[in-house]
Every structure is written in C-alpha cells, then in structure tokens.
Amino acid sequence: MDVTTDVLEYCRSIRRHLHRFPELGFKEEKTCEYILAKLDDLGIEGKRVAGTGVYVVIDSGRPGPVLAFRADIDALPIQEESDVPYTSTVPGVMHACGHDGHTAILLGLASMLQRHRDSLKGKIMLLFQPAEENPPGGARPIIESGILEGVESIFGLHIVPLMPLGIVGIRPGPMMSALSEFTVKISGAGGHASLPHLCVDPIVTGAQLVCTLQTVVSRRVDPVEPALLTVGRFSAGTVSSTIPGSAELSGCIHCHSEMVLSSMESDLRQMAEGVCGSVGASVSIDLKRQYPVLVNDERLTSLIEETAGQLLGSGNVARVSPVMACEDFAYYGRICPSVFFILGGGNPEKGFVYQNHNPRFDFDEEAMPLGIQIFLGAMERMWEK
C-alpha cells in the first residue's frame, strides 16, 4: 500500500484545521467531534472513549493479528508566536508538540485502510488519545476502559523538528524516561528583614536545598544511568522588606529505571528533611509518580527499523540515545508489546528548526505521509509473521 500525493493534501488540511483550533487535555470536545466527522466521511464509525478520546476498530473478517495505532490529540497552554496562515485562533493555546500532525497521520492511515480494505488482515484499532500533556495522562483511562483487551501490539510516533525530515529515530528497550513530580513546602518563621536573627528564613533554606539537590544526580546516581532532577518553580514572599514564613519549590525527576527513580525520590526526601532540619525549619514533601519508563519491545523495534530502512534507506534510521522527555504511551507497554519512534520533521530551509513546546514550533508536513507509510509497512510485516 503506497501513500499517494492526495493523502498528503488530505493530511495537511486536517493538520492545519486542528492547528487553528487547539484544545487542552480532556477539553478536546471540538477536536473529538471533528475526528468523528472525518471518520464518518470515510465510512468508518468512530466511538468516544475516556471522555474526549476516539477509537475505531476495523475488522477485516480475515485471520491476522490485532494491532493498534495511537495518536495524541491535545494542545499546550502556550501562546503561539508563529506568523503562518494556520496559526492558533485560541489565545494562550497552541499545538506546540505536533499532536495535530499525529492526528492527521492517523486519519490519513484510516483513509488508506479504507481504500485497501479488501487486502487487510486481522483487526486494526486506531486510537485518538486525549490529554497526553496532562500527567498522569489519557492513556490510563483508555486502558481502564477495556477497549485494548485482545490488542497484540501497539504503535506510536512523535514528530520532532530537531531531527531532519526523512530521518527516523528509535532504540530498543528504555526509550523515554519515567517522570516523578515533587513539591517541597518549607515552613520557617517570618519577620522584618532587619531582624533576620529572630527568623528562620525559608528563602535561604530553599536556596540551599536547590543547590543541594543538584548533587542527587552528580553524586548519588551511577554516572552511566540517564537521570535528571530539575527545580522548575520557587515561590516565596510578597514584599522586599519582609522575610516570609514559608516557601515552596517544585520540580521533576526523569530517569530510565524504576529502581533509580525510587532511589532519587528517597534522596530528595532525605536532603529536604536534612537541610530544613539543620536550620530549624519544618518541611512537607509531596511526590507524585506520573509516567513510567517507555520501553520499546525489541522485536517491534527491529520491525520499525526494517520498515523505515526500506522506505528511507538504512542510513536514515538512527539508534538514538535515551530520550529524557516522557510520554504516557509508556502505559500501553505495560499491557502489550509496544513501540514508539521519532519521526523527523525539521527543515532549516523552510524555517522548521524550533523544538517541541516552543511558541514558534512547526514542522515540515512532508513528514506526515512518511509516518503513514511506516505504519502501513509495519502492519504488512506483522501480517507476514
């Protein structure tokens, strides 16, 4: 099944519509209705799941595996700064991570499957998932709905402009990191800035803790283990002449091992209690596990490498280093073999150079038919096994 030129135009129109009308996680009502309408136009009956998600099962009526292909559909709370005809019309919300392209790819795949329905085998599920950007994400409620029972393998992809168009990145085993988010509340004793000796300063204590936490990765984690600890927010005080009574900081831990994650959480707790206790401040620590490690099945990884290599040339399929970002696609790997790959969407000549989550994010839409073709090729190889 070869993707024809008109499929690119079909995907482009879908992607640009979705880009103009982005919606945040679990609020994708118009996006959901649009997907359902597009499926209906193809003669495919879609069903809602997990609130604003959509899924469809195409049953060939012939023997074969049960395969699932997933796209995420939510946008981000970012004000778009791009000057393109399809720029976001929703203030403070944009598709800054390519989910509009992922959705267009899956609808393009649906159109191809309808064209070649007589040659399909087994069952094929297309899954349009909400709220990938909202930890703990939309994958869990989809799994809890039970619709994935019987699925033998699930496939996903992510468009990344920092990787050039025509390149695919993948690795077997741990591919993307686990995520744990933390909030540390420090309670001291406030007072006038001229009387610091009568106070327990939570700002100084918090600043010391931020610096101390940098040693978790540099001195407590094996150097060969991918790991990150980031403090992304530090809030305290309201006026310059007063030492506040409390401070709060929050951040995240990323790593590729559940064992390392547990160890880092323990280190964080120990250090926070130690630093605060040493100056007489009290502390409360909230740790929330969000996404597990995304682990690619080795057999499916080889299958994607073979498929993409045949399409793009083996030199254009790269075994990437562990990715420190996280993805709730990881949850699907806990119920069946799964594989997730990076699809290059960068093109400096066209200005597609900004990374995901940047307010000027965009990608070369020529990547979309490549994503469809890789999915189709993987599907056909699964039929042969």
Short mmCIF file of C-alpha atoms in Angstrom, two decimals:
data_model
loop_
_atom_site.label_atom_id
_atom_site.label_comp_id
_atom_site.label_asym_id
_atom_site.label_seq_id
_atom_site.Cartn_x
_atom_site.Cartn_y
_atom_site.Cartn_z
CA MET A 1 0.00 0.00 0.00
CA ASP A 2 1.69 3.16 -1.21
CA VAL A 3 0.68 6.58 0.07
CA THR A 4 -0.36 8.81 -2.83
CA THR A 5 0.07 12.58 -3.21
CA ASP A 6 -3.56 13.32 -2.43
CA VAL A 7 -3.13 11.77 1.03
CA LEU A 8 -0.57 14.49 1.89
CA GLU A 9 -3.09 17.15 0.92
CA TYR A 10 -5.75 15.37 2.95
CA CYS A 11 -3.47 15.28 5.99
CA ARG A 12 -2.35 18.87 5.50
CA SER A 13 -5.92 20.18 5.53
CA ILE A 14 -6.69 18.21 8.70
CA ARG A 15 -3.50 19.25 10.45
CA ARG A 16 -3.98 22.94 9.67
CA HIS A 17 -7.59 22.90 10.80
CA LEU A 18 -6.60 21.33 14.10
CA HIS A 19 -3.72 23.78 14.47
CA ARG A 20 -6.10 26.71 14.15
CA PHE A 21 -8.45 25.33 16.80
CA PRO A 22 -6.33 23.72 19.54
CA GLU A 23 -7.80 22.38 22.78
CA LEU A 24 -6.21 21.39 26.06
CA GLY A 25 -6.23 17.90 27.57
CA PHE A 26 -9.64 16.41 28.42
CA LYS A 27 -11.24 19.51 26.88
CA GLU A 28 -10.85 18.38 23.26
CA GLU A 29 -14.60 18.41 22.55
CA LYS A 30 -14.43 20.11 19.14
CA THR A 31 -11.38 18.06 18.21
CA CYS A 32 -13.23 14.89 19.13
CA GLU A 33 -16.26 15.85 17.05
CA TYR A 34 -14.02 16.78 14.12
CA ILE A 35 -12.28 13.39 14.22
CA LEU A 36 -15.61 11.58 14.40
CA ALA A 37 -16.88 13.58 11.41
CA LYS A 38 -13.76 12.81 9.37
CA LEU A 39 -14.09 9.11 10.15
CA ASP A 40 -17.75 9.22 9.20
CA ASP A 41 -16.81 10.82 5.85
CA LEU A 42 -14.58 7.78 5.26
CA GLY A 43 -17.41 5.42 6.11
CA ILE A 44 -15.86 4.44 9.44
CA GLU A 45 -17.82 4.54 12.68
CA GLY A 46 -15.78 6.06 15.47
CA LYS A 47 -16.64 5.82 19.15
CA ARG A 48 -15.78 8.03 22.08
CA VAL A 49 -13.59 6.82 24.91
CA ALA A 50 -12.02 8.37 28.01
CA GLY A 51 -14.17 11.47 27.67
CA THR A 52 -12.78 13.24 24.62
CA GLY A 53 -10.89 10.35 23.01
CA VAL A 54 -11.96 8.46 19.89
CA TYR A 55 -11.29 4.93 18.72
CA VAL A 56 -12.30 2.73 15.84
CA VAL A 57 -11.78 -0.96 15.15
CA ILE A 58 -11.53 -2.06 11.53
CA ASP A 59 -12.27 -5.77 11.36
CA SER A 60 -11.12 -7.32 8.10
CA GLY A 61 -13.01 -10.54 8.79
CA ARG A 62 -9.85 -12.43 7.90
CA PRO A 63 -7.28 -14.11 10.15
CA GLY A 64 -4.46 -11.94 11.41
CA PRO A 65 -3.12 -10.04 14.41
CA VAL A 66 -4.93 -7.38 16.41
CA LEU A 67 -2.87 -4.20 16.04
CA ALA A 68 -3.37 -0.71 17.47
CA PHE A 69 -2.01 2.65 16.30
CA ARG A 70 -2.17 5.66 18.60
CA ALA A 71 -2.14 9.44 18.13
CA ASP A 72 -2.43 12.08 20.85
CA ILE A 73 -4.82 14.97 20.17
CA ASP A 74 -4.31 17.64 22.87
CA ALA A 75 -2.56 21.00 22.68
CA LEU A 76 -0.49 23.04 25.16
CA PRO A 77 -1.13 26.22 27.18
CA ILE A 78 1.34 28.24 25.10
CA GLN A 79 0.74 31.50 23.20
CA GLU A 80 1.72 30.90 19.59
CA GLU A 81 4.27 33.30 18.07
CA SER A 82 4.32 31.89 14.55
CA ASP A 83 3.13 34.02 11.65
CA VAL A 84 1.55 31.35 9.47
CA PRO A 85 -1.88 31.22 7.80
CA TYR A 86 -2.94 28.39 10.12
CA THR A 87 -1.79 29.99 13.38
CA SER A 88 -3.83 29.24 16.51
CA THR A 89 -7.04 31.22 16.91
CA VAL A 90 -7.28 30.36 20.62
CA PRO A 91 -5.42 32.80 22.90
CA GLY A 92 -2.84 31.07 25.08
CA VAL A 93 -3.29 27.65 23.47
CA MET A 94 -1.39 26.08 20.58
CA HIS A 95 -0.33 22.76 19.09
CA ALA A 96 3.32 23.20 20.12
CA CYS A 97 4.16 19.49 20.15
CA GLY A 98 2.92 18.15 16.83
CA HIS A 99 -0.17 16.36 18.10
CA ASP A 100 -2.17 17.93 15.27
CA GLY A 101 0.22 16.19 12.88
CA HIS A 102 -0.06 12.89 14.76
CA THR A 103 -3.85 13.09 14.48
CA ALA A 104 -3.65 13.89 10.78
CA ILE A 105 -1.34 10.91 10.25
CA LEU A 106 -3.81 8.55 11.91
CA LEU A 107 -6.72 9.91 9.86
CA GLY A 108 -4.56 9.56 6.76
CA LEU A 109 -3.90 5.97 7.79
CA ALA A 110 -7.66 5.47 8.16
CA SER A 111 -8.22 6.72 4.60
CA MET A 112 -5.58 4.31 3.27
CA LEU A 113 -7.09 1.38 5.14
CA GLN A 114 -10.49 2.14 3.65
CA ARG A 115 -9.03 2.25 0.14
CA HIS A 116 -7.40 -1.17 0.62
CA ARG A 117 -9.99 -2.77 2.86
CA ASP A 118 -10.13 -5.92 0.75
CA SER A 119 -6.45 -6.62 1.40
CA LEU A 120 -6.47 -6.12 5.18
CA LYS A 121 -5.93 -8.88 7.71
CA GLY A 122 -6.93 -9.28 11.34
CA LYS A 123 -8.20 -6.25 13.26
CA ILE A 124 -6.79 -2.73 13.30
CA MET A 125 -7.56 -0.23 16.03
CA LEU A 126 -6.98 3.49 15.53
CA LEU A 127 -6.78 5.29 18.85
CA PHE A 128 -7.02 9.08 19.17
CA GLN A 129 -5.95 9.69 22.75
CA PRO A 130 -6.69 12.80 24.81
CA ALA A 131 -4.51 14.55 27.38
CA GLU A 132 -1.01 13.25 26.72
CA GLU A 133 0.31 16.52 28.15
CA ASN A 134 -1.69 16.26 31.41
CA PRO A 135 0.05 13.92 33.87
CA PRO A 136 -0.83 11.19 34.51
CA GLY A 137 -2.28 11.44 31.00
CA GLY A 138 -5.10 9.99 28.95
CA ALA A 139 -3.56 6.55 28.36
CA ARG A 140 -4.57 5.22 31.76
CA PRO A 141 -8.32 5.88 31.42
CA ILE A 142 -8.21 4.37 27.94
CA ILE A 143 -6.61 1.21 29.31
CA GLU A 144 -9.12 1.17 32.18
CA SER A 145 -11.99 1.35 29.66
CA GLY A 146 -11.08 -2.15 28.48
CA ILE A 147 -11.06 -1.39 24.75
CA LEU A 148 -7.46 -2.59 24.39
CA GLU A 149 -8.21 -6.12 25.59
CA GLY A 150 -7.00 -8.50 22.91
CA VAL A 151 -4.64 -6.00 21.28
CA GLU A 152 -1.39 -7.82 20.50
CA SER A 153 0.86 -4.86 19.63
CA ILE A 154 0.55 -1.07 19.72
CA PHE A 155 2.47 1.52 17.69
CA GLY A 156 3.09 5.23 18.25
CA LEU A 157 5.27 8.04 16.90
CA HIS A 158 6.29 11.61 17.65
CA ILE A 159 7.23 14.34 15.19
CA VAL A 160 10.39 16.21 16.25
CA PRO A 161 11.74 19.20 14.24
CA LEU A 162 15.19 18.88 15.85
CA MET A 163 15.52 15.71 13.76
CA PRO A 164 15.66 16.34 9.99
CA LEU A 165 12.87 15.34 7.65
CA GLY A 166 13.45 11.84 6.32
CA ILE A 167 15.16 10.54 9.46
CA VAL A 168 13.64 8.10 11.96
CA GLY A 169 14.99 7.70 15.48
CA ILE A 170 14.36 4.66 17.65
CA ARG A 171 16.00 2.38 20.20
CA PRO A 172 15.06 -0.96 21.78
CA GLY A 173 14.41 -1.11 25.50
CA PRO A 174 14.10 2.11 27.53
CA MET A 175 13.33 4.88 25.03
CA MET A 176 11.79 7.68 27.11
CA SER A 177 12.02 8.49 30.78
CA ALA A 178 9.85 7.93 33.79
CA LEU A 179 8.55 11.06 35.49
CA SER A 180 8.06 11.89 39.14
CA GLU A 181 6.96 15.38 40.15
CA PHE A 182 7.65 16.87 43.58
CA THR A 183 6.57 19.82 45.70
CA VAL A 184 8.51 20.85 48.80
CA LYS A 185 6.90 23.25 51.28
CA ILE A 186 9.27 24.87 53.77
CA SER A 187 7.83 26.45 56.92
CA GLY A 188 10.10 28.83 58.83
CA ALA A 189 9.50 31.91 60.96
CA GLY A 190 8.90 35.21 59.22
CA GLY A 191 9.65 38.71 60.34
CA HIS A 192 11.24 42.04 59.47
CA ALA A 193 14.18 41.92 57.09
CA SER A 194 16.24 43.94 59.61
CA LEU A 195 15.89 41.19 62.25
CA PRO A 196 16.97 38.02 60.44
CA HIS A 197 18.42 36.53 63.61
CA LEU A 198 14.89 36.31 65.01
CA CYS A 199 13.60 34.48 61.93
CA VAL A 200 14.01 31.13 60.24
CA ASP A 201 14.41 32.21 56.64
CA PRO A 202 12.68 29.79 54.24
CA ILE A 203 14.16 31.54 51.18
CA VAL A 204 17.76 30.97 52.24
CA THR A 205 16.83 27.44 53.28
CA GLY A 206 15.11 26.78 49.98
CA ALA A 207 18.04 28.20 48.00
CA GLN A 208 20.40 25.91 49.90
CA LEU A 209 18.12 22.98 49.16
CA VAL A 210 18.02 23.79 45.42
CA CYS A 211 21.82 23.66 45.32
CA THR A 212 22.00 20.52 47.44
CA LEU A 213 19.53 18.71 45.20
CA GLN A 214 21.93 19.13 42.28
CA THR A 215 24.14 16.51 43.95
CA VAL A 216 21.44 13.85 43.69
CA VAL A 217 22.36 13.18 40.05
CA SER A 218 26.03 14.15 40.21
CA ARG A 219 26.90 12.23 43.38
CA ARG A 220 24.14 9.71 44.14
CA VAL A 221 23.28 8.22 40.72
CA ASP A 222 25.55 5.91 38.74
CA PRO A 223 27.13 8.12 36.03
CA VAL A 224 26.12 5.70 33.28
CA GLU A 225 22.43 5.98 34.24
CA PRO A 226 20.40 8.67 32.42
CA ALA A 227 18.88 10.89 35.13
CA LEU A 228 17.73 14.47 35.64
CA LEU A 229 16.43 16.44 38.60
CA THR A 230 15.05 19.90 37.85
CA VAL A 231 13.63 22.54 40.17
CA GLY A 232 11.29 24.49 37.91
CA ARG A 233 9.47 26.73 40.38
CA PHE A 234 10.49 28.57 43.57
CA SER A 235 7.93 30.81 45.20
CA ALA A 236 8.12 32.83 48.42
CA GLY A 237 7.31 36.21 49.89
CA THR A 238 5.30 39.22 48.79
CA VAL A 239 7.40 42.28 49.73
CA SER A 240 11.12 43.04 49.73
CA SER A 241 11.34 44.20 53.38
CA THR A 242 9.96 41.02 54.93
CA ILE A 243 11.30 37.54 55.49
CA PRO A 244 8.32 35.31 54.69
CA GLY A 245 7.13 32.48 56.87
CA SER A 246 7.15 29.90 54.12
CA ALA A 247 8.49 29.00 50.70
CA GLU A 248 7.56 26.40 48.12
CA LEU A 249 9.53 24.81 45.35
CA SER A 250 8.56 22.18 42.83
CA GLY A 251 10.19 20.24 40.06
CA CYS A 252 10.56 16.90 38.39
CA ILE A 253 12.73 13.80 38.23
CA HIS A 254 13.41 11.99 34.95
CA CYS A 255 15.25 8.69 34.60
CA HIS A 256 15.16 5.40 32.71
CA SER A 257 14.96 2.98 35.62
CA GLU A 258 12.24 2.43 38.19
CA MET A 259 14.94 1.48 40.70
CA VAL A 260 16.87 4.71 40.08
CA LEU A 261 13.64 6.69 40.33
CA SER A 262 12.87 5.24 43.76
CA SER A 263 16.41 5.97 44.91
CA MET A 264 16.25 9.57 43.69
CA GLU A 265 12.92 10.13 45.41
CA SER A 266 14.41 8.81 48.64
CA ASP A 267 17.47 11.05 48.27
CA LEU A 268 15.30 14.10 47.64
CA ARG A 269 13.26 13.42 50.76
CA GLN A 270 16.37 12.82 52.87
CA MET A 271 18.07 16.00 51.66
CA ALA A 272 14.98 18.19 52.11
CA GLU A 273 14.47 16.97 55.65
CA GLY A 274 18.17 17.35 56.43
CA VAL A 275 18.61 20.89 55.06
CA CYS A 276 15.42 22.18 56.66
CA GLY A 277 16.03 20.41 59.96
CA SER A 278 19.53 21.87 60.21
CA VAL A 279 18.13 25.44 60.48
CA GLY A 280 15.01 24.69 62.47
CA ALA A 281 12.55 24.83 59.57
CA SER A 282 9.87 22.21 59.05
CA VAL A 283 9.15 20.66 55.67
CA SER A 284 6.44 18.72 53.86
CA ILE A 285 7.22 16.79 50.69
CA ASP A 286 4.73 15.65 48.08
CA LEU A 287 5.99 13.17 45.46
CA LYS A 288 3.78 12.01 42.58
CA ARG A 289 4.71 9.29 40.12
CA GLN A 290 3.35 10.37 36.75
CA TYR A 291 4.65 8.37 33.78
CA PRO A 292 6.60 5.10 33.82
CA VAL A 293 9.61 4.37 31.62
CA LEU A 294 8.66 3.92 27.97
CA VAL A 295 10.16 0.58 26.94
CA ASN A 296 10.26 -0.44 23.28
CA ASP A 297 9.73 -4.10 22.50
CA GLU A 298 12.86 -5.42 20.76
CA ARG A 299 11.00 -7.38 18.07
CA LEU A 300 8.77 -4.41 17.20
CA THR A 301 11.78 -2.07 17.23
CA SER A 302 13.51 -4.26 14.64
CA LEU A 303 10.32 -4.31 12.60
CA ILE A 304 10.13 -0.49 12.53
CA GLU A 305 13.83 -0.26 11.67
CA GLU A 306 13.35 -2.66 8.76
CA THR A 307 10.25 -0.85 7.54
CA ALA A 308 11.71 2.66 7.82
CA GLY A 309 15.02 1.47 6.35
CA GLN A 310 13.29 0.08 3.28
CA LEU A 311 11.35 3.34 2.84
CA LEU A 312 14.06 5.89 3.65
CA GLY A 313 17.32 3.95 3.40
CA SER A 314 19.01 2.22 6.31
CA GLY A 315 21.36 5.17 6.79
CA ASN A 316 18.38 7.33 7.67
CA VAL A 317 17.27 5.16 10.58
CA ALA A 318 19.17 6.09 13.72
CA ARG A 319 19.54 4.31 17.03
CA VAL A 320 19.03 7.34 19.26
CA SER A 321 20.31 7.94 22.77
CA PRO A 322 17.78 7.63 25.61
CA VAL A 323 15.27 10.48 25.42
CA MET A 324 14.83 12.31 28.73
CA ALA A 325 11.34 13.58 27.93
CA CYS A 326 8.42 11.37 28.97
CA GLU A 327 5.29 10.03 27.29
CA ASP A 328 2.17 8.39 28.65
CA PHE A 329 2.39 5.99 25.70
CA ALA A 330 4.61 4.15 28.21
CA TYR A 331 1.49 2.81 29.94
CA TYR A 332 0.48 0.83 26.83
CA GLY A 333 3.74 -1.11 27.03
CA ARG A 334 2.58 -2.50 30.35
CA ILE A 335 -0.35 -4.34 28.77
CA CYS A 336 1.10 -5.50 25.44
CA PRO A 337 4.26 -5.22 23.31
CA SER A 338 4.65 -1.62 22.14
CA VAL A 339 7.00 0.52 20.07
CA PHE A 340 7.40 4.29 19.80
CA PHE A 341 9.64 6.10 17.34
CA ILE A 342 10.72 9.64 16.48
CA LEU A 343 9.77 11.00 13.07
CA GLY A 344 11.99 13.81 11.81
CA GLY A 345 10.11 16.99 10.90
CA GLY A 346 12.91 19.53 10.73
CA ASN A 347 13.81 21.56 7.66
CA PRO A 348 16.02 24.66 8.18
CA GLU A 349 15.38 25.86 4.61
CA LYS A 350 11.69 26.22 5.47
CA GLY A 351 12.31 27.55 8.98
CA PHE A 352 11.30 24.37 10.80
CA VAL A 353 14.01 24.50 13.45
CA TYR A 354 12.21 25.18 16.74
CA GLN A 355 11.96 22.42 19.30
CA ASN A 356 8.77 20.95 20.70
CA HIS A 357 6.97 23.19 23.25
CA ASN A 358 8.48 26.32 21.69
CA PRO A 359 5.94 29.10 20.86
CA ARG A 360 7.28 29.08 17.27
CA PHE A 361 7.14 25.29 16.89
CA ASP A 362 6.24 23.98 13.46
CA PHE A 363 7.28 21.05 11.28
CA ASP A 364 7.59 20.05 7.65
CA GLU A 365 4.28 18.48 6.71
CA GLU A 366 6.07 16.17 4.25
CA ALA A 367 6.74 14.07 7.37
CA MET A 368 3.10 13.03 7.62
CA PRO A 369 2.93 10.67 4.60
CA LEU A 370 6.21 9.13 5.80
CA GLY A 371 4.56 8.37 9.16
CA ILE A 372 1.60 6.77 7.39
CA GLN A 373 3.87 4.70 5.16
CA ILE A 374 5.88 3.42 8.12
CA PHE A 375 2.70 2.43 9.95
CA LEU A 376 1.40 0.66 6.83
CA GLY A 377 4.69 -1.11 6.26
CA ALA A 378 4.85 -2.25 9.88
CA MET A 379 1.30 -3.54 9.60
CA GLU A 380 2.09 -5.55 6.47
CA ARG A 381 5.20 -7.04 8.08
CA MET A 382 3.12 -8.08 11.10
CA TRP A 383 0.73 -9.88 8.73
CA GLU A 384 3.65 -11.87 7.33
CA LYS A 385 4.89 -13.10 10.72
#
